Every structure is written in structure tokens, then in C-alpha cells.
JSON list of C-alpha atoms in Angstrom, two decimals:
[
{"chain": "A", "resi": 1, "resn": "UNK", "atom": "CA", "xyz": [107.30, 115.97, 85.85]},
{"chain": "A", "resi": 2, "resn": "UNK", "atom": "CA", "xyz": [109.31, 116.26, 82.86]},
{"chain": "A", "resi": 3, "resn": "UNK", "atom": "CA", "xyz": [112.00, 114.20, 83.94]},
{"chain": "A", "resi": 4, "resn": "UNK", "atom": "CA", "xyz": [109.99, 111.39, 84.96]},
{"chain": "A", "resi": 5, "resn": "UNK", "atom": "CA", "xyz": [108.58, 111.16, 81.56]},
{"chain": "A", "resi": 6, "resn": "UNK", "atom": "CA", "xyz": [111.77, 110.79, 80.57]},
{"chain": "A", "resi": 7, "resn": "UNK", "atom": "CA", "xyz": [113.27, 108.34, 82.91]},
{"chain": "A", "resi": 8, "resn": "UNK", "atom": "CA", "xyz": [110.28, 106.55, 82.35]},
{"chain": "A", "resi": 9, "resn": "UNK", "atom": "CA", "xyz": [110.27, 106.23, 78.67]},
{"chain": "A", "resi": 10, "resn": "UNK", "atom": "CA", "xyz": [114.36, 105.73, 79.32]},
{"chain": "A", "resi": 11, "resn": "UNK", "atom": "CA", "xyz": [114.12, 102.64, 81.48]},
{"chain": "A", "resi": 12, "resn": "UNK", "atom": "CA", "xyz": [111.27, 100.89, 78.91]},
{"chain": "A", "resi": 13, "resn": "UNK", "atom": "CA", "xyz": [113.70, 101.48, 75.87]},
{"chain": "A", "resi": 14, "resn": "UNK", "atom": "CA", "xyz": [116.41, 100.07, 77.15]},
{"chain": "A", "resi": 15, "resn": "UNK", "atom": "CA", "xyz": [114.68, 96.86, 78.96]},
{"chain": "A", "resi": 16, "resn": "UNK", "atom": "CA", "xyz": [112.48, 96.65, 75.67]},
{"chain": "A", "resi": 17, "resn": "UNK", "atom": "CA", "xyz": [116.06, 96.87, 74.00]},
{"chain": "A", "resi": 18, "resn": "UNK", "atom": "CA", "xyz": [118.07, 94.24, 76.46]},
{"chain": "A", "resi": 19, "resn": "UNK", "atom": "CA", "xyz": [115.34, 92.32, 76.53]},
{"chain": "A", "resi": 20, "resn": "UNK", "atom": "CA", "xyz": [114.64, 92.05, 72.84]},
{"chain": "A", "resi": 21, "resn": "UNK", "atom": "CA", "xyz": [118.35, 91.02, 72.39]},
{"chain": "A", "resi": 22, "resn": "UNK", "atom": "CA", "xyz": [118.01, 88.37, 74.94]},
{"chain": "A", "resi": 23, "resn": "UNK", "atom": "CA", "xyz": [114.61, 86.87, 73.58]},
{"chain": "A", "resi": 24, "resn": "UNK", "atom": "CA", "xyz": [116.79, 86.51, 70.03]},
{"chain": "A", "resi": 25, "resn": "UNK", "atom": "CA", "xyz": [119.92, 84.93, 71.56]},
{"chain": "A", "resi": 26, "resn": "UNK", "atom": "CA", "xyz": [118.14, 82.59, 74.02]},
{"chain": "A", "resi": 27, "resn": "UNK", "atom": "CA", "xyz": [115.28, 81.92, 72.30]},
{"chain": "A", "resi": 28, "resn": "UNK", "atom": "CA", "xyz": [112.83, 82.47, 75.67]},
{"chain": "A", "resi": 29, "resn": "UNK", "atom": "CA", "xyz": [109.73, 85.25, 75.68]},
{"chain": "A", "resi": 30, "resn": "UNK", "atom": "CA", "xyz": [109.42, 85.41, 79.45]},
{"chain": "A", "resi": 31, "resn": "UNK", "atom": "CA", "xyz": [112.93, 85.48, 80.52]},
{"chain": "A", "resi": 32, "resn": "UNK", "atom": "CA", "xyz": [113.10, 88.89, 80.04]},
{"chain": "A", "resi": 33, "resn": "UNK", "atom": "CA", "xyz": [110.82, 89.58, 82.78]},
{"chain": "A", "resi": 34, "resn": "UNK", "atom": "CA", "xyz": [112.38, 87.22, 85.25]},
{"chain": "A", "resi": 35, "resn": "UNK", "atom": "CA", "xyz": [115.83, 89.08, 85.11]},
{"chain": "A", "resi": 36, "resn": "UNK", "atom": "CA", "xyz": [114.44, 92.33, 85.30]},
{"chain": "A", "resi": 37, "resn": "UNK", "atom": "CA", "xyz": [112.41, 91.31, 88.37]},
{"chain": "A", "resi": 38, "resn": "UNK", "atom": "CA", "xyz": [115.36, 89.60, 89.87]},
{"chain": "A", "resi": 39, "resn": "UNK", "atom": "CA", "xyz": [117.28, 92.99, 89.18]},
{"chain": "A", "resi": 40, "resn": "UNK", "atom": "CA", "xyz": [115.07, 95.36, 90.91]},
{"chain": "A", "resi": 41, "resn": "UNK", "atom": "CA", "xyz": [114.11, 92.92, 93.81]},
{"chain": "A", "resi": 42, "resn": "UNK", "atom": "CA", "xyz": [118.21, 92.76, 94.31]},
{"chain": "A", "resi": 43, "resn": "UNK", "atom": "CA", "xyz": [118.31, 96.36, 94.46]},
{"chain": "A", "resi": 44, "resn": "UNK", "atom": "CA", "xyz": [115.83, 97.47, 96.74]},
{"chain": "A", "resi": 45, "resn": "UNK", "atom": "CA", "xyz": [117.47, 94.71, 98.72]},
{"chain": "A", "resi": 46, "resn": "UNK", "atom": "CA", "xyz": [120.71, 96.41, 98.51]},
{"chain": "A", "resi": 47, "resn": "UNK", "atom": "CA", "xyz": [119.47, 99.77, 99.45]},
{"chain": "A", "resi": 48, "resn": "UNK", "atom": "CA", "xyz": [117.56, 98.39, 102.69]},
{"chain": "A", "resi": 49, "resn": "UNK", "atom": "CA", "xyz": [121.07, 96.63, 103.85]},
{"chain": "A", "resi": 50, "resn": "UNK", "atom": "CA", "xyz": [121.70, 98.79, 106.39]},
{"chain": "A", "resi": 51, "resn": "UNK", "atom": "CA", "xyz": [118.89, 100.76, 107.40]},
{"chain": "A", "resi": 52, "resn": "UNK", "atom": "CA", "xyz": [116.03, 99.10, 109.04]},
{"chain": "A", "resi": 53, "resn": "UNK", "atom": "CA", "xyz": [113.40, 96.46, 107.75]},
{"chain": "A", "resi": 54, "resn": "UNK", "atom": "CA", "xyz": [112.92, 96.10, 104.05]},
{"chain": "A", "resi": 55, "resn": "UNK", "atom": "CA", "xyz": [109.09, 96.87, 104.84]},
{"chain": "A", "resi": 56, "resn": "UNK", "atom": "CA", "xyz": [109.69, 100.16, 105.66]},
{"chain": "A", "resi": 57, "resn": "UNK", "atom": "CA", "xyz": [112.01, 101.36, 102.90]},
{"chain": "A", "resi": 58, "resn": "UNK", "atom": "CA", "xyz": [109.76, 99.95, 100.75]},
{"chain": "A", "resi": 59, "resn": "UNK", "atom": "CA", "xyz": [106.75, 102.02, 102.17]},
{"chain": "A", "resi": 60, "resn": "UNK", "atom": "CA", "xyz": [108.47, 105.22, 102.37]},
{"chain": "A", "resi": 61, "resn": "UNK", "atom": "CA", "xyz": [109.05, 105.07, 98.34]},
{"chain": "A", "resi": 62, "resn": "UNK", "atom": "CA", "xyz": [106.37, 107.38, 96.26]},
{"chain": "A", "resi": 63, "resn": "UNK", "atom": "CA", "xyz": [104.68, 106.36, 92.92]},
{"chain": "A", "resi": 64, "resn": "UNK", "atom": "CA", "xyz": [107.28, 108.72, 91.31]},
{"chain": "A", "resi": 65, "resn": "UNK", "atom": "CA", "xyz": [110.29, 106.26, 92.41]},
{"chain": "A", "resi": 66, "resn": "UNK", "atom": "CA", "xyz": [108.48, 103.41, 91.28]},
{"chain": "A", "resi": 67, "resn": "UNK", "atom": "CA", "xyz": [107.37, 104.38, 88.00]},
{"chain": "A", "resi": 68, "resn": "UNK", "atom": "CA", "xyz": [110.62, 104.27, 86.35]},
{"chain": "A", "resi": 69, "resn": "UNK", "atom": "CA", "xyz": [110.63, 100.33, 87.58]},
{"chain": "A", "resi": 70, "resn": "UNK", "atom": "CA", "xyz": [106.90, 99.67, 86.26]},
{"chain": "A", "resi": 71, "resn": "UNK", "atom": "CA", "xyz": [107.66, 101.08, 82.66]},
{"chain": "A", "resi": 72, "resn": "UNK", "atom": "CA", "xyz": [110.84, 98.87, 82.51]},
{"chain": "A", "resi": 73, "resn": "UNK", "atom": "CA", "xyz": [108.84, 96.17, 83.73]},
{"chain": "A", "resi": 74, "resn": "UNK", "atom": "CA", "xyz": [105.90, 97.14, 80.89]},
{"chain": "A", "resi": 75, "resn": "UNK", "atom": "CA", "xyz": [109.59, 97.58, 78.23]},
{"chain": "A", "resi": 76, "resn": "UNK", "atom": "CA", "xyz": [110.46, 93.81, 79.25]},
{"chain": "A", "resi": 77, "resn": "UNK", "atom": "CA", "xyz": [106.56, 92.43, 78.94]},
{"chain": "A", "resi": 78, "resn": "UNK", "atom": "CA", "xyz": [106.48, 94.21, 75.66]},
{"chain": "A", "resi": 79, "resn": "UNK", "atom": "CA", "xyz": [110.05, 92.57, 74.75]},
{"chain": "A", "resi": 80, "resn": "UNK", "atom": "CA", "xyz": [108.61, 89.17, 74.86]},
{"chain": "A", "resi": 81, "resn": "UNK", "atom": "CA", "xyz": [105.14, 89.99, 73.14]},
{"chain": "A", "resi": 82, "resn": "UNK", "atom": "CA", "xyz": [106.97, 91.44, 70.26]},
{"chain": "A", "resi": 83, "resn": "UNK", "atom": "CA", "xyz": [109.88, 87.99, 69.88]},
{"chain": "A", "resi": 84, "resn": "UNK", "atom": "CA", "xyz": [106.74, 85.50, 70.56]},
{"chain": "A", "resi": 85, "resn": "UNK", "atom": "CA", "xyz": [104.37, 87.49, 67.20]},
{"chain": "A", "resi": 86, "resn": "UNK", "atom": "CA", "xyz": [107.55, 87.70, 65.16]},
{"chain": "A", "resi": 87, "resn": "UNK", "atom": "CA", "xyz": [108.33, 84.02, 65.57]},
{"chain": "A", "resi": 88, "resn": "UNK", "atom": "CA", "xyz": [104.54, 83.51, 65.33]},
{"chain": "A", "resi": 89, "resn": "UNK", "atom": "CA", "xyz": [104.59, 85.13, 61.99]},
{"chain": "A", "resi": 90, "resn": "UNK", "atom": "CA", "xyz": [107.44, 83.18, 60.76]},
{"chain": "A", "resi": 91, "resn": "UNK", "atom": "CA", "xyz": [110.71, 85.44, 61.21]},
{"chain": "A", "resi": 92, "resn": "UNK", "atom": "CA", "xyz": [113.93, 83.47, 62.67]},
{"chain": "A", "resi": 93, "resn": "UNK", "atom": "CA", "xyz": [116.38, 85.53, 64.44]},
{"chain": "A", "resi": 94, "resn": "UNK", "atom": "CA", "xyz": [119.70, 83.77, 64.48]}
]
């Protein structure tokens, strides 16, 4: 249990943290969230290549695989949130 706090908390640093840097450079808020969707999709692609329908690898994951994914998905939303109030509030970043 402890180490899925961890990986957890992991993954949402460092999409908060790559995604931060890309909301600066590229001056987006959602983009962010596309890539890291894009990412994930790509992998669970990859590991249903060669074994069976992507249906049922998908259904034989448990919440524990997939919360790592949702809090880098929650690190990426929260990426954007925090780029769109600082610009809101006046702050330029490059």
C-alpha cells in the first residue's frame, strides 16, 4: 500500500513537473493533458500487441495499476490550472 502511495504521488510530480515546463515553453494549458493521454493510450497499446484483444488486457488490470495513471493524469490537469492562474495573475514565463 505503501508503494502505491508512492508511485502515485511519483507519477503526479513528475507530469505536474513535465507538464509545467511544457505549459511555459509552448504557451498551451491543455496540452499537457493531451500528451499524457496519448502516452498512456500508446502504452497499453503496446502491451496488448501480442496477446489477445485490447478489451481484455484492459479488463484484467486492477484499480492499483491504474492509479499511478489517474494521479499523473490529476499532475498534468493540475499543470495547466496552475500556468492558466499565473498568467491570469499577470506572471510571464519566457
Amino acid at each position: 500500500m505503501i508503494q502505491l502511495a508512492i508511485a502515485a504521488l511519483l507519477i503526479f510530480v513528475l507530469a505536474f513537473g513535465i507538464g509545467f515546463i511544457f505549459n511555459m515553453l509552448l504557451k498551451t494549458t491543455r496540452f499537457p493533458i493531451y500528451l499524457y493521454v496519448v502516452v498512456v493510450v500508446g502504452m497499453l497499446l503496446y502491451w496488448a500487441w501480442g496477446s489477445g484483444s485490447l478489451w481484455d488486457n484492459v479488463a484484467k488490470y486492477t484499480i492499483v495499476d491504474y492509479t499511478p495513471f489517474i494521479a499523473g493524469l490529476f499532475g498534468a490537469i493540475l499543470s495547466g490550472n496552475a500556468i492558466h492562474t499565473l498568467r491570469v495573475r499577470g506572471f510571464k514565463m519566457f
